[in-house]
Structures are given as structure tokens and as C-alpha cells.
């Protein structure tokens, strides 16, 4: 959003949300791809291609993303959250393009790529307290009527859900800034 970066202050935060909260930890096997039923919706594939994302459908399992959310929460709390977006991008690349299941090994590799302490992350992924914390935060967002991803909040206001073109964001930034200006923090 380079066209508006001087007009607004942006902070991107990724919050836990489970599309399939009852998914077993090991995920669920996907059916094999068929010519008449591809693993990736053609509209999604086309939309991704338009912005340089290759949704391949290579991963053979639907994932349980709870541990990925634990890692994202840790990143949000570490170094001012500066690495959280990088982790999200690497997770998407691994799963949607490379076909890598987001298990502990994958998550540790990603943590290492962004410079997080892999031993600390390894311990964190095993800590049931952090897993339960991420689960509770995911429940909170479900209670806020979030039912799909991505879902966007701007200045604390839910704006829209689903993939949007850049013009939709620019228009929404303007509307939200006018109607719901960010509250300045007292010093």
C-alpha cells in the first residue's frame, strides 16, 4: 500500500482464528486431486496468480493450525511484534505453495529463518498453557462473529472479510479514518 503509506500509520497483527476448531492435531488427509475437482478453487488460484501467489494444493493434509498460532502469538509478543508478519508470510508460502504441512519441524524452521530462538520456540510449542491461550483467543474472535479469513479490523472496527483488491483497502482506509479516527495515546 505504498500509495497511502504516508497518509496512515499501519500496524498489522495476526490474531488466532481456527477455521476448523475440531481438527485433530495431525490434520485430516485431503482427497487426491481429480481433473474435475482440483484441490484449489479456480477462482482462488486466479486471484492468487494476479498478486504473485501460487496456490498449488500440494499439501496432502488439511492442517490443525493451533501450533502455528502459538508461534504467531509468540512473535507478536517478541521484539515488538516485528517478525509476526514475516512468519505469517513464510507459513503461507510453506503450506499453500510449497506443500509443507505446518508441523513442529516446519514451525521451527520458520522461526529460525526470522531469527527467533528455535529452542525457546520448541519449548513454547510443547507448553500446553500457551496452546490453550491461543485456543481461547481463537474462540474470542469466533465470538466476535469472525467466521472466515482473512477478516480485517481497522481502528478497532470490523471492515470486511475475504480477499480484496488494493482499491478496496484504499477506500476503506479513507472511510475508517474519517468515521472512526484512531485514538491517540496520552503520553
XYZ file of N, CA and C in Angstrom:
561
model
N 0.830 -1.186 0.000
C 0.000 0.000 0.000
C 0.875 1.250 0.000
N 1.864 1.212 -0.830
C 2.786 2.340 -0.917
C 2.083 3.646 -1.255
N 0.982 3.576 -1.992
C 0.284 4.797 -2.400
C -0.317 5.564 -1.224
N -0.529 4.917 -0.099
C -1.134 5.595 1.054
C -0.273 5.507 2.318
N 0.948 5.006 2.188
C 1.771 4.795 3.389
C 2.097 6.089 4.123
N 2.082 7.220 3.440
C 2.346 8.486 4.113
C 1.086 9.092 4.738
N -0.080 8.529 4.420
C -1.338 9.069 4.936
C -1.794 8.410 6.235
N -1.388 7.163 6.434
C -1.886 6.387 7.573
C -0.735 5.668 8.252
N -0.916 5.404 9.545
C 0.015 4.554 10.279
C -0.568 3.154 10.297
N 0.216 2.186 9.875
C -0.259 0.807 9.798
C 0.460 -0.060 10.814
N -0.299 -0.896 11.473
C 0.242 -1.975 12.281
C -0.573 -3.204 11.924
N 0.089 -4.196 11.376
C -0.595 -5.434 11.023
C -0.379 -6.419 12.158
N -1.476 -6.977 12.654
C -1.414 -8.012 13.682
C -2.214 -9.207 13.196
N -1.661 -10.363 13.393
C -2.342 -11.607 13.072
C -2.888 -12.168 14.370
N -4.191 -12.418 14.403
C -4.834 -12.941 15.602
C -5.240 -14.400 15.369
N -5.251 -15.214 16.423
C -5.641 -16.609 16.267
C -7.097 -16.755 15.832
N -7.312 -17.619 14.885
C -8.660 -17.993 14.465
C -8.564 -19.377 13.846
N -9.444 -20.270 14.268
C -9.428 -21.647 13.771
C -10.621 -21.856 12.842
N -10.330 -22.069 11.571
C -11.404 -22.340 10.621
C -12.112 -23.646 10.956
N -11.339 -24.590 11.437
C -11.881 -25.899 11.819
C -11.431 -26.206 13.252
N -12.135 -25.691 14.247
C -11.662 -25.845 15.630
C -11.589 -27.281 16.113
N -12.314 -28.189 15.499
C -12.298 -29.588 15.943
C -11.272 -30.438 15.187
N -10.440 -29.813 14.373
C -9.443 -30.540 13.583
C -8.489 -31.288 14.515
N -8.247 -32.581 14.263
C -7.285 -33.303 15.100
C -5.869 -32.733 14.911
N -5.002 -32.905 15.915
C -3.651 -32.322 15.840
C -2.877 -32.699 14.580
N -3.099 -33.900 14.074
C -2.359 -34.344 12.892
C -3.029 -33.910 11.584
N -4.130 -33.186 11.689
C -4.847 -32.756 10.492
C -5.679 -33.884 9.921
N -6.177 -33.667 8.719
C -7.003 -34.655 8.044
C -6.516 -34.774 6.595
N -6.411 -35.999 6.139
C -5.954 -36.224 4.773
C -6.950 -35.643 3.768
N -6.396 -35.008 2.737
C -7.223 -34.479 1.654
C -7.476 -35.587 0.638
N -8.606 -35.516 -0.060
C -8.797 -36.485 -1.136
C -7.784 -36.210 -2.252
N -7.440 -37.227 -3.015
C -6.484 -36.994 -4.107
C -7.077 -36.019 -5.131
N -6.203 -35.229 -5.759
C -6.717 -34.282 -6.758
C -7.324 -35.035 -7.950
N -8.387 -34.469 -8.481
C -9.062 -35.033 -9.644
C -9.142 -33.951 -10.717
N -9.199 -34.337 -11.963
C -9.279 -33.367 -13.057
C -10.539 -32.513 -12.940
N -11.646 -33.132 -12.539
C -12.906 -32.395 -12.444
C -13.127 -31.775 -11.057
N -12.184 -32.013 -10.119
C -12.311 -31.479 -8.772
C -10.911 -31.157 -8.225
N -10.336 -30.050 -8.678
C -8.980 -29.724 -8.217
C -8.962 -29.364 -6.739
N -7.791 -29.499 -6.126
C -7.649 -29.175 -4.702
C -7.770 -27.675 -4.435
N -7.488 -26.867 -5.436
C -7.542 -25.417 -5.261
C -8.673 -24.857 -6.117
N -9.548 -24.105 -5.482
C -10.641 -23.459 -6.190
C -10.063 -22.603 -7.322
N -10.556 -22.762 -8.545
C -10.006 -21.993 -9.670
C -10.045 -20.478 -9.457
N -11.078 -19.977 -8.799
C -11.138 -18.521 -8.528
C -10.014 -18.105 -7.593
N -9.734 -18.926 -6.566
C -8.647 -18.628 -5.643
C -7.309 -18.686 -6.378
N -7.131 -19.691 -7.195
C -5.887 -19.835 -7.961
C -5.664 -18.611 -8.843
N -6.710 -18.160 -9.508
C -6.622 -16.999 -10.387
C -6.338 -15.722 -9.601
N -7.039 -15.546 -8.490
C -6.822 -14.356 -7.651
C -5.403 -14.344 -7.102
N -4.912 -15.489 -6.690
C -3.542 -15.576 -6.183
C -2.530 -15.252 -7.257
N -2.725 -15.806 -8.440
C -1.799 -15.554 -9.551
C -1.720 -14.062 -9.872
N -2.834 -13.366 -9.739
C -2.870 -11.932 -10.042
C -1.975 -11.117 -9.112
N -1.699 -11.648 -7.911
C -0.844 -10.928 -6.960
C 0.438 -11.699 -6.637
N 0.785 -12.676 -7.478
C 2.042 -13.382 -7.328
C 2.050 -14.518 -6.331
N 0.881 -15.060 -6.004
C 0.806 -16.191 -5.081
C 0.385 -17.425 -5.866
N 1.158 -18.494 -5.717
C 0.848 -19.737 -6.411
C 0.220 -20.725 -5.433
N -1.113 -20.785 -5.440
C -1.819 -21.771 -4.621
C -1.741 -23.107 -5.357
N -0.887 -24.006 -4.868
C -0.633 -25.256 -5.584
C -1.523 -26.414 -5.139
N -1.961 -26.414 -3.890
C -2.717 -27.551 -3.385
C -1.844 -28.769 -3.143
N -0.529 -28.598 -3.084
C 0.399 -29.720 -2.942
C 0.287 -30.455 -1.614
N -0.015 -29.735 -0.534
C -0.059 -30.398 0.772
C -1.223 -31.379 0.799
N -0.959 -32.589 1.218
C -1.965 -33.641 1.211
C -2.843 -33.691 2.446
N -2.706 -32.703 3.341
C -3.491 -32.712 4.579
C -4.075 -31.325 4.840
N -5.305 -31.312 5.365
C -5.856 -30.086 5.921
C -5.212 -29.944 7.297
N -4.689 -28.775 7.629
C -3.919 -28.674 8.873
C -4.732 -28.296 10.096
N -4.211 -28.699 11.235
C -4.593 -28.118 12.505
C -3.592 -26.984 12.696
N -4.064 -25.759 12.795
C -3.174 -24.593 12.811
C -2.896 -24.045 14.205
N -3.297 -24.755 15.234
C -3.162 -24.228 16.585
C -1.707 -23.914 16.940
N -0.781 -24.816 16.656
C 0.620 -24.546 16.980
C 1.165 -23.379 16.155
N 0.705 -23.239 14.926
C 1.121 -22.087 14.119
C 0.672 -20.796 14.794
N -0.515 -20.816 15.386
C -0.999 -19.633 16.103
C -0.190 -19.377 17.372
N 0.265 -20.434 18.018
C 1.130 -20.259 19.184
C 2.403 -19.531 18.749
N 2.981 -19.942 17.632
C 4.184 -19.278 17.119
C 3.886 -17.824 16.752
N 2.777 -17.582 16.091
C 2.418 -16.209 15.718
C 2.184 -15.331 16.950
N 1.572 -15.889 17.982
C 1.360 -15.135 19.224
C 2.709 -14.809 19.883
N 3.607 -15.762 19.901
C 4.940 -15.534 20.458
C 5.642 -14.418 19.686
N 5.539 -14.477 18.368
C 6.176 -13.446 17.538
C 5.551 -12.076 17.792
N 4.256 -12.050 18.053
C 3.578 -10.777 18.333
C 4.093 -10.165 19.635
N 4.497 -11.026 20.582
C 4.944 -10.577 21.897
C 6.460 -10.363 21.966
N 7.172 -10.693 20.890
C 8.627 -10.636 20.877
C 9.096 -9.519 19.944
N 10.075 -8.762 20.373
C 10.644 -7.680 19.548
C 9.584 -6.736 19.004
N 8.588 -6.439 19.821
C 7.537 -5.516 19.393
C 6.681 -6.039 18.261
N 6.702 -7.345 18.060
C 5.877 -7.944 17.009
C 6.452 -7.793 15.616
N 7.702 -7.354 15.505
C 8.288 -7.035 14.200
C 8.427 -8.237 13.265
N 8.425 -9.439 13.804
C 8.631 -10.635 12.973
C 7.343 -11.398 12.691
N 6.228 -10.956 13.266
C 4.991 -11.715 13.127
C 4.536 -11.802 11.672
N 4.552 -10.707 10.955
C 4.100 -10.727 9.571
C 5.016 -11.598 8.710
N 6.325 -11.539 8.965
C 7.260 -12.388 8.214
C 6.939 -13.864 8.441
N 6.622 -14.214 9.677
C 6.267 -15.605 9.981
C 4.993 -15.995 9.242
N 3.990 -15.137 9.264
C 2.744 -15.436 8.561
C 3.009 -15.670 7.076
N 3.811 -14.819 6.466
C 4.119 -14.963 5.040
C 4.845 -16.290 4.767
N 5.798 -16.642 5.633
C 6.519 -17.903 5.463
C 5.610 -19.115 5.677
N 4.684 -19.010 6.616
C 3.707 -20.092 6.819
C 2.848 -20.290 5.572
N 2.357 -19.186 5.016
C 1.534 -19.278 3.808
C 2.327 -19.878 2.656
N 3.558 -19.415 2.486
C 4.429 -19.942 1.418
C 4.623 -21.450 1.600
N 4.944 -21.853 2.835
C 5.212 -23.268 3.098
C 3.989 -24.128 2.772
N 2.838 -23.742 3.283
C 1.652 -24.584 3.118
C 1.016 -24.443 1.734
N 0.689 -23.236 1.338
C -0.097 -23.036 0.118
C 0.701 -23.212 -1.167
N 2.000 -22.911 -1.135
C 2.797 -23.019 -2.361
C 3.697 -24.250 -2.335
N 4.494 -24.383 -1.263
C 5.462 -25.482 -1.216
C 4.842 -26.815 -0.851
N 3.672 -26.798 -0.215
C 3.009 -28.038 0.169
C 3.531 -28.636 1.456
N 4.139 -27.842 2.305
C 4.692 -28.317 3.573
C 3.648 -28.206 4.673
N 3.425 -29.311 5.364
C 2.470 -29.316 6.468
C 3.049 -28.506 7.627
N 2.245 -27.632 8.274
C 2.761 -26.780 9.346
C 2.903 -27.501 10.689
N 3.756 -28.518 10.715
C 4.009 -29.251 11.955
C 5.142 -28.555 12.724
N 5.541 -29.139 13.840
C 6.554 -28.513 14.688
C 7.859 -28.287 13.929
N 8.272 -29.240 13.109
C 9.516 -29.078 12.337
C 9.430 -27.867 11.423
N 8.338 -27.749 10.690
C 8.127 -26.610 9.795
C 8.151 -25.305 10.592
N 7.448 -25.282 11.719
C 7.375 -24.068 12.535
C 8.742 -23.682 13.086
N 9.539 -24.663 13.486
C 10.887 -24.374 13.984
C 11.774 -23.836 12.859
N 11.637 -24.394 11.663
C 12.401 -23.883 10.522
C 12.047 -22.424 10.243
N 10.761 -22.124 10.264
C 10.310 -20.754 10.020
C 10.813 -19.817 11.117
N 10.724 -20.251 12.372
C 11.210 -19.434 13.485
C 12.691 -19.110 13.289
N 13.470 -20.106 12.873
C 14.895 -19.890 12.634
C 15.145 -18.915 11.495
N 14.339 -18.996 10.455
C 14.515 -18.102 9.297
C 14.322 -16.636 9.656
N 13.467 -16.351 10.636
C 13.229 -14.951 11.010
C 14.073 -14.529 12.215
N 14.903 -15.434 12.713
C 15.811 -15.066 13.788
C 15.289 -15.273 15.198
N 14.221 -16.035 15.357
C 13.744 -16.357 16.701
C 14.568 -17.509 17.266
N 14.654 -17.585 18.570
C 15.375 -18.650 19.256
C 14.604 -19.961 19.079
N 15.166 -20.884 18.298
C 14.463 -22.135 17.982
C 14.233 -22.991 19.231
N 15.158 -22.947 20.187
C 14.961 -23.727 21.416
C 13.800 -23.178 22.225
N 13.704 -21.862 22.303
C 12.580 -21.248 23.025
C 11.263 -21.594 22.331
N 11.254 -21.557 21.006
C 10.036 -21.875 20.254
C 9.680 -23.351 20.437
N 10.667 -24.218 20.421
C 10.420 -25.654 20.621
C 9.737 -25.896 21.964
N 10.247 -25.257 23.012
C 9.640 -25.385 24.343
C 8.235 -24.794 24.363
N 8.078 -23.673 23.725
C 6.789 -22.978 23.681
C 5.710 -23.844 23.024
N 6.063 -24.505 21.928
C 5.082 -25.326 21.202
C 4.601 -26.512 22.025
N 5.402 -26.921 22.987
C 5.039 -28.045 23.855
C 4.270 -27.592 25.098
N 4.302 -26.304 25.382
C 3.710 -25.780 26.612
C 2.202 -25.651 26.448
N 1.471 -26.510 27.134
C 0.011 -26.554 26.995
C -0.657 -25.233 27.380
N -0.048 -24.505 28.309
C -0.608 -23.209 28.698
C -0.670 -22.242 27.522
N 0.375 -22.203 26.706
C 0.394 -21.313 25.531
C -0.557 -21.821 24.448
N -0.643 -23.133 24.312
C -1.569 -23.715 23.343
C -3.001 -23.358 23.731
N -3.313 -23.492 25.011
C -4.670 -23.161 25.483
C -4.949 -21.664 25.343
N -3.938 -20.852 25.580
C -4.096 -19.398 25.417
C -4.456 -19.055 23.959
N -3.765 -19.666 23.005
C -4.073 -19.423 21.590
C -5.474 -19.930 21.253
N -5.846 -21.076 21.810
C -7.189 -21.623 21.584
C -8.265 -20.667 22.102
N -8.037 -20.107 23.298
C -9.003 -19.164 23.885
C -9.119 -17.886 23.054
N -7.991 -17.397 22.548
C -8.037 -16.200 21.708
C -8.784 -16.488 20.406
N -8.606 -17.673 19.869
C -9.344 -18.056 18.657
C -10.846 -18.098 18.945
N -11.208 -18.615 20.108
C -12.630 -18.625 20.495
C -13.174 -17.208 20.622
N -12.363 -16.325 21.192
C -12.788 -14.929 21.335
C -13.150 -14.352 19.961
N -12.291 -14.549 18.966
C -12.574 -13.977 17.644
C -13.796 -14.628 17.009
N -13.998 -15.901 17.266
C -15.215 -16.550 16.764
C -16.449 -15.929 17.415
N -16.347 -15.567 18.683
C -17.461 -14.918 19.386
C -17.699 -13.486 18.894
N -16.709 -12.916 18.214
C -16.860 -11.578 17.646
C -17.451 -11.646 16.239
N -18.015 -12.801 15.906
C -18.675 -13.058 14.618
C -17.700 -13.181 13.455
N -16.414 -13.391 13.745
C -15.485 -13.720 12.677
C -15.796 -15.157 12.286
N -16.032 -15.369 11.006
C -16.379 -16.722 10.566
C -15.494 -17.200 9.428
N -14.621 -16.356 8.956
C -13.722 -16.733 7.878
C -12.502 -15.841 7.867
N -11.546 -16.223 7.062
C -10.315 -15.454 6.953
C -10.024 -15.160 5.489
N -9.361 -14.054 5.224
C -8.982 -13.032 6.185
C -10.172 -12.177 6.591
N -10.088 -11.626 7.773
C -11.089 -10.704 8.293
C -10.326 -9.482 8.787
N -10.738 -8.318 8.365
C -9.975 -7.108 8.632
C -10.688 -6.188 9.609
N -9.918 -5.723 10.581
C -10.363 -4.711 11.527
C -9.440 -3.507 11.338
N -10.023 -2.332 11.292
C -9.236 -1.107 11.167
C -9.701 -0.135 12.244
N -8.758 0.376 13.010
C -9.072 1.250 14.145
C -10.103 0.602 15.062
N -9.997 -0.716 15.222
C -10.878 -1.446 16.119
C -12.246 -1.774 15.562
N -12.494 -1.430 14.289
C -13.796 -1.645 13.659
C -13.665 -2.730 12.597
N -14.570 -3.697 12.658
C -14.579 -4.731 11.623
C -14.994 -4.088 10.308
N -14.193 -4.315 9.267
C -14.463 -3.660 7.993
C -14.960 -4.625 6.931
N -14.183 -5.629 6.597
C -14.627 -6.602 5.606
C -13.878 -7.913 5.779
N -14.365 -8.903 5.078
C -13.787 -10.235 5.146
C -13.552 -10.728 3.740
N -12.578 -11.593 3.595
C -12.281 -12.157 2.281
C -11.216 -11.366 1.557
N -10.685 -11.977 0.524
C -9.659 -11.316 -0.278
C -10.253 -10.087 -0.955
N -9.488 -9.012 -0.960
C -9.943 -7.745 -1.540
C -8.867 -7.200 -2.463
N -9.281 -6.446 -3.446
C -8.275 -5.817 -4.298
C -7.743 -4.573 -3.590
N -6.586 -4.075 -4.002
C -5.966 -2.929 -3.330
C -6.872 -1.699 -3.249
N -7.672 -1.432 -4.274
C -8.559 -0.263 -4.239
C -9.582 -0.364 -3.103
N -10.037 -1.564 -2.802
C -10.989 -1.745 -1.700
C -10.340 -1.334 -0.377
N -9.068 -1.676 -0.205
C -8.366 -1.276 1.010
C -8.220 0.243 1.085
N -7.789 0.849 -0.006
C -7.589 2.297 -0.019
C -8.894 3.011 0.315
N -9.991 2.572 -0.289
C -11.299 3.179 0.000
C -11.701 2.984 1.457
N -11.446 1.785 1.988
C -11.809 1.514 3.380
C -10.934 2.307 4.341
N -9.632 2.454 4.039
C -8.771 3.269 4.895
C -9.352 4.670 5.035
N -9.768 5.246 3.922
C -10.311 6.603 3.939
C -11.595 6.671 4.769
N -12.508 5.722 4.537
C -13.781 5.713 5.271
C -13.558 5.558 6.773
N -12.698 4.616 7.144
C -12.455 4.363 8.562
C -11.764 5.564 9.205
N -10.800 6.161 8.513
C -10.092 7.322 9.078
C -11.052 8.480 9.325
N -12.035 8.640 8.446
C -12.998 9.727 8.611
C -14.027 9.421 9.698
N -14.556 8.219 9.674
C -15.654 7.875 10.575
C -15.188 7.380 11.950
N -14.045 6.686 11.982
C -13.529 6.103 13.231
C -12.049 6.435 13.377
N -11.708 7.692 13.583
C -10.278 8.057 13.676
C -9.598 7.316 14.823
N -8.335 7.016 14.592
C -7.556 6.319 15.624
C -7.456 7.212 16.857
N -7.543 6.588 17.999
C -7.406 7.330 19.254
C -5.925 7.514 19.549
N -5.523 8.740 19.784
C -4.128 8.972 20.138
C -3.930 8.579 21.593
N -2.757 8.049 21.878
C -2.462 7.619 23.242
C -1.870 8.786 24.010
N -2.305 8.938 25.240
C -1.774 10.000 26.091
C -0.331 9.685 26.471
N 0.464 10.687 26.527
C 1.875 10.488 26.881
C 2.082 10.737 28.355
